[in-house]
Tab-separated table of N, CA and C in Angstrom:
chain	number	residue	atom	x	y	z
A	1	UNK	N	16.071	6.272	5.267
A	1	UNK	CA	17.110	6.534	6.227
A	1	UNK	C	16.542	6.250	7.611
A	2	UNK	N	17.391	5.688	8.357
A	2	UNK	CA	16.933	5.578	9.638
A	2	UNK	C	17.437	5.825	11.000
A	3	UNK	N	17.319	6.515	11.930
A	3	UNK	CA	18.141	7.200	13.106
A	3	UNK	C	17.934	6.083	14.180
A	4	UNK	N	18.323	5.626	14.739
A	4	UNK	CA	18.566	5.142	16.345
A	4	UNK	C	19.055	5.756	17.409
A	5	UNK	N	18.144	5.795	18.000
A	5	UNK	CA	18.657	6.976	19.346
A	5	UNK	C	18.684	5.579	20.647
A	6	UNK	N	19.966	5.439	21.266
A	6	UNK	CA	19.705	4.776	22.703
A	6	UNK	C	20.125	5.702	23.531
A	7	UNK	N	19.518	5.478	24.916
A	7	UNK	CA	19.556	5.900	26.443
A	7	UNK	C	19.267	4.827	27.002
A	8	UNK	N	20.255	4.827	28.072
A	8	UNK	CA	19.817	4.272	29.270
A	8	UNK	C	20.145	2.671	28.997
A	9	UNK	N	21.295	2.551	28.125
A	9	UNK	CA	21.956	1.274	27.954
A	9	UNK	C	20.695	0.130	27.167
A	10	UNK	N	19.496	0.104	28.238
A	10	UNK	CA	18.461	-1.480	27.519
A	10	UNK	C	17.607	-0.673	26.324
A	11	UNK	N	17.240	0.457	26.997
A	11	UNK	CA	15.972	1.584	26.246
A	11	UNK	C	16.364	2.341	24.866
A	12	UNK	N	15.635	1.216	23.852
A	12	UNK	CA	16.065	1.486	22.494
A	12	UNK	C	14.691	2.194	21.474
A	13	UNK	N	15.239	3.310	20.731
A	13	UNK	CA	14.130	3.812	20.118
A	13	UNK	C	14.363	4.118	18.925
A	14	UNK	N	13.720	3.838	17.907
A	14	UNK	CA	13.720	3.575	16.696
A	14	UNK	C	12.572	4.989	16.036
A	15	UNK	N	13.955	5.783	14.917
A	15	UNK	CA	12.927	6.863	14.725
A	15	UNK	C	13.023	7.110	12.711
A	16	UNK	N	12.021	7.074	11.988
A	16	UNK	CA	12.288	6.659	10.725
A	16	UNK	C	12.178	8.306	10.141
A	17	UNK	N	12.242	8.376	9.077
A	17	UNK	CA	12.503	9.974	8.300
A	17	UNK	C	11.846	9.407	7.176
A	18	UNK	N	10.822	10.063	6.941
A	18	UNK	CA	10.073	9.618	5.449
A	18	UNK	C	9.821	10.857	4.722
A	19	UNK	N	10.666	10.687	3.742
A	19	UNK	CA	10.803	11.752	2.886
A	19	UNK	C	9.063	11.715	2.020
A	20	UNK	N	8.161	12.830	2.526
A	20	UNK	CA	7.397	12.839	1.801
A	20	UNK	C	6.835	13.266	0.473
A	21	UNK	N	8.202	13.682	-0.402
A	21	UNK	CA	7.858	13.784	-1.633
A	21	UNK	C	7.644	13.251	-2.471
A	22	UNK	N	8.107	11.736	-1.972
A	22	UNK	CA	8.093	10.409	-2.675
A	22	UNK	C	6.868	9.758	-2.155
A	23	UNK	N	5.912	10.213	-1.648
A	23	UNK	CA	5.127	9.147	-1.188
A	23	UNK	C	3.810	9.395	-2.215
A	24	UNK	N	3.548	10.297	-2.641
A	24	UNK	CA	2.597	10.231	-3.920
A	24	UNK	C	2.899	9.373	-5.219
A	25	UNK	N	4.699	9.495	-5.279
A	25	UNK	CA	5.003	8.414	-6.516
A	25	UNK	C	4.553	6.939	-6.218
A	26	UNK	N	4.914	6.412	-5.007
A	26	UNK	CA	5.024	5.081	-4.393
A	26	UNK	C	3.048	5.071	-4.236
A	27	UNK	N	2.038	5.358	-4.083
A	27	UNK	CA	0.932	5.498	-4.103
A	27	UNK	C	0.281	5.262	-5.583
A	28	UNK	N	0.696	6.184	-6.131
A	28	UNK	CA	0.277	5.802	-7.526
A	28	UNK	C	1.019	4.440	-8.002
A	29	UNK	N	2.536	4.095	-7.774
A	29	UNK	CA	2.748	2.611	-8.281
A	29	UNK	C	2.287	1.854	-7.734
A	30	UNK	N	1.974	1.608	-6.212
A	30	UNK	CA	0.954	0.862	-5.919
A	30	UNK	C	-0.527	0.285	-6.080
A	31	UNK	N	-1.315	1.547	-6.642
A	31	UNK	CA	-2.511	1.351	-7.429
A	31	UNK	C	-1.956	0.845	-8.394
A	32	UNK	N	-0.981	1.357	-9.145
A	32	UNK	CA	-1.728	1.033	-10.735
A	32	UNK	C	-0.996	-0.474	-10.580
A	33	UNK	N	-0.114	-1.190	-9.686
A	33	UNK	CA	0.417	-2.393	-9.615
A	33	UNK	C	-0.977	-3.402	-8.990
A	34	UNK	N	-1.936	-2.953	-8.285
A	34	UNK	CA	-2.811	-3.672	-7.622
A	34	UNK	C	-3.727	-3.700	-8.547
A	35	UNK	N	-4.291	-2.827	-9.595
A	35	UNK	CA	-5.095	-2.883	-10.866
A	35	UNK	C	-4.722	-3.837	-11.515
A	36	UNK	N	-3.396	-3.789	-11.712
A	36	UNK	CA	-2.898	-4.902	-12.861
A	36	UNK	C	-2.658	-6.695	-12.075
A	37	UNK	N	-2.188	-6.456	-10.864
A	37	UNK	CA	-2.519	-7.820	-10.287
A	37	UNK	C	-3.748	-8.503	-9.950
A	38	UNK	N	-4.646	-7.734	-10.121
A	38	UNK	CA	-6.295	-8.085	-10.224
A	38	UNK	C	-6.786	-8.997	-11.535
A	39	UNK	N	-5.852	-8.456	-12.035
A	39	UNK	CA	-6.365	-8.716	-13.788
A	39	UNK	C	-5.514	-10.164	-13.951
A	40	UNK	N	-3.901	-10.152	-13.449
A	40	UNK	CA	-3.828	-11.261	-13.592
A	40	UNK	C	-3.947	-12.746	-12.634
A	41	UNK	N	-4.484	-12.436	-11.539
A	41	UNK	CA	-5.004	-12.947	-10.711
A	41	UNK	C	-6.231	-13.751	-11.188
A	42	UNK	N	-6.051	-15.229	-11.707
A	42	UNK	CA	-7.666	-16.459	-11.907
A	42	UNK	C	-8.129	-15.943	-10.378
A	43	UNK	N	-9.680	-16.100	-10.998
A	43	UNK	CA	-10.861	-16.136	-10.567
A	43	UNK	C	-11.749	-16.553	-11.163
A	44	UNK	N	-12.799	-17.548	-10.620
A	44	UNK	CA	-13.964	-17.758	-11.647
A	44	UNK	C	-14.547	-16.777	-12.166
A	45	UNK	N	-15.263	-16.905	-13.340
A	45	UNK	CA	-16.221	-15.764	-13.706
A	45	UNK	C	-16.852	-14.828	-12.973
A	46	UNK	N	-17.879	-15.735	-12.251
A	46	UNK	CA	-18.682	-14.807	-11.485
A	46	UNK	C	-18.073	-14.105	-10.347
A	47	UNK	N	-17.033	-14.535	-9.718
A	47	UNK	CA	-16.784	-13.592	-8.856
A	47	UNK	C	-15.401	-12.664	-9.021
A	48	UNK	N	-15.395	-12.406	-10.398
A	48	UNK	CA	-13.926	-11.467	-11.050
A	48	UNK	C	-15.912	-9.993	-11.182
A	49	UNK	N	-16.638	-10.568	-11.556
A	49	UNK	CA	-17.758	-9.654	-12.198
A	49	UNK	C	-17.985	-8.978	-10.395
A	50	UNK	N	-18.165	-10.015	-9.622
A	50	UNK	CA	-18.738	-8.837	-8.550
A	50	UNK	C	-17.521	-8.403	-7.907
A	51	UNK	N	-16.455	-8.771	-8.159
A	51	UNK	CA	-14.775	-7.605	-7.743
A	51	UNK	C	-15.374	-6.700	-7.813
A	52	UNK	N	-15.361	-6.308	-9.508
A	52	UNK	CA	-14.756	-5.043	-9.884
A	52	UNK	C	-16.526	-4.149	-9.740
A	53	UNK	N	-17.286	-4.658	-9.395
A	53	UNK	CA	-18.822	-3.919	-9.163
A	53	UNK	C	-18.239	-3.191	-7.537
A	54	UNK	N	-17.905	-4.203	-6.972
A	54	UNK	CA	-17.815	-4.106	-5.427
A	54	UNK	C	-16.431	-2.833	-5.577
A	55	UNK	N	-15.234	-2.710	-6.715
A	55	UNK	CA	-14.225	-1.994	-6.411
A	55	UNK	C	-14.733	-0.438	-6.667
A	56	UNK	N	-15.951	-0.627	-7.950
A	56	UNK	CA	-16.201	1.030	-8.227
A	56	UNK	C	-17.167	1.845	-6.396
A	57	UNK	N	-18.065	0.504	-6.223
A	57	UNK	CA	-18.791	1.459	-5.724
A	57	UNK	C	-17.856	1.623	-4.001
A	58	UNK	N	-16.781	1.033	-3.779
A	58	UNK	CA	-15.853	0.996	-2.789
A	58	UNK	C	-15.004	2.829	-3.263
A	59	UNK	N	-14.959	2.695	-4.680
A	59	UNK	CA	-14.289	4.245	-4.704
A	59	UNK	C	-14.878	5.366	-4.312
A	60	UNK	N	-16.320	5.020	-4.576
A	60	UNK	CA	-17.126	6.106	-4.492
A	60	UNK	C	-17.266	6.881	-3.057
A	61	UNK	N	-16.921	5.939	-1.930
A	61	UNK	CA	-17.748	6.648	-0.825
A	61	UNK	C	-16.581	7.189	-0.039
């Protein structure tokens, strides 16, 4: 949903409402959609092997 508030005829301001109960669902479909586009995403060998080295130790810290 989105509100628009004007004043002052030129002076336009744009104000958004983000329902945050939904934003843990949309988080998790986003991971698990970026997991799976990894996978089907070509890459040569060697560098699909240092992805997913480079993705664990990227979780870790």
């Amino acid at each position: 949903m989105e509100v628009v508030s004007q004043s002052m005829g030129a002076l336009r301001s744009t104000f958004k409402i983000i329902n945050f109960s939904l934003v843990n669902d949309v988080l998790q479909l986003y991971n698990t959609f970026c997991i799976k586009l990894d996978d089907i995403i070509w890459k040569p060998p060697d560098a699909s092997v240092r992805n997913r080295a480079t993705k664990s130790k990227s979780k870790r810290r």
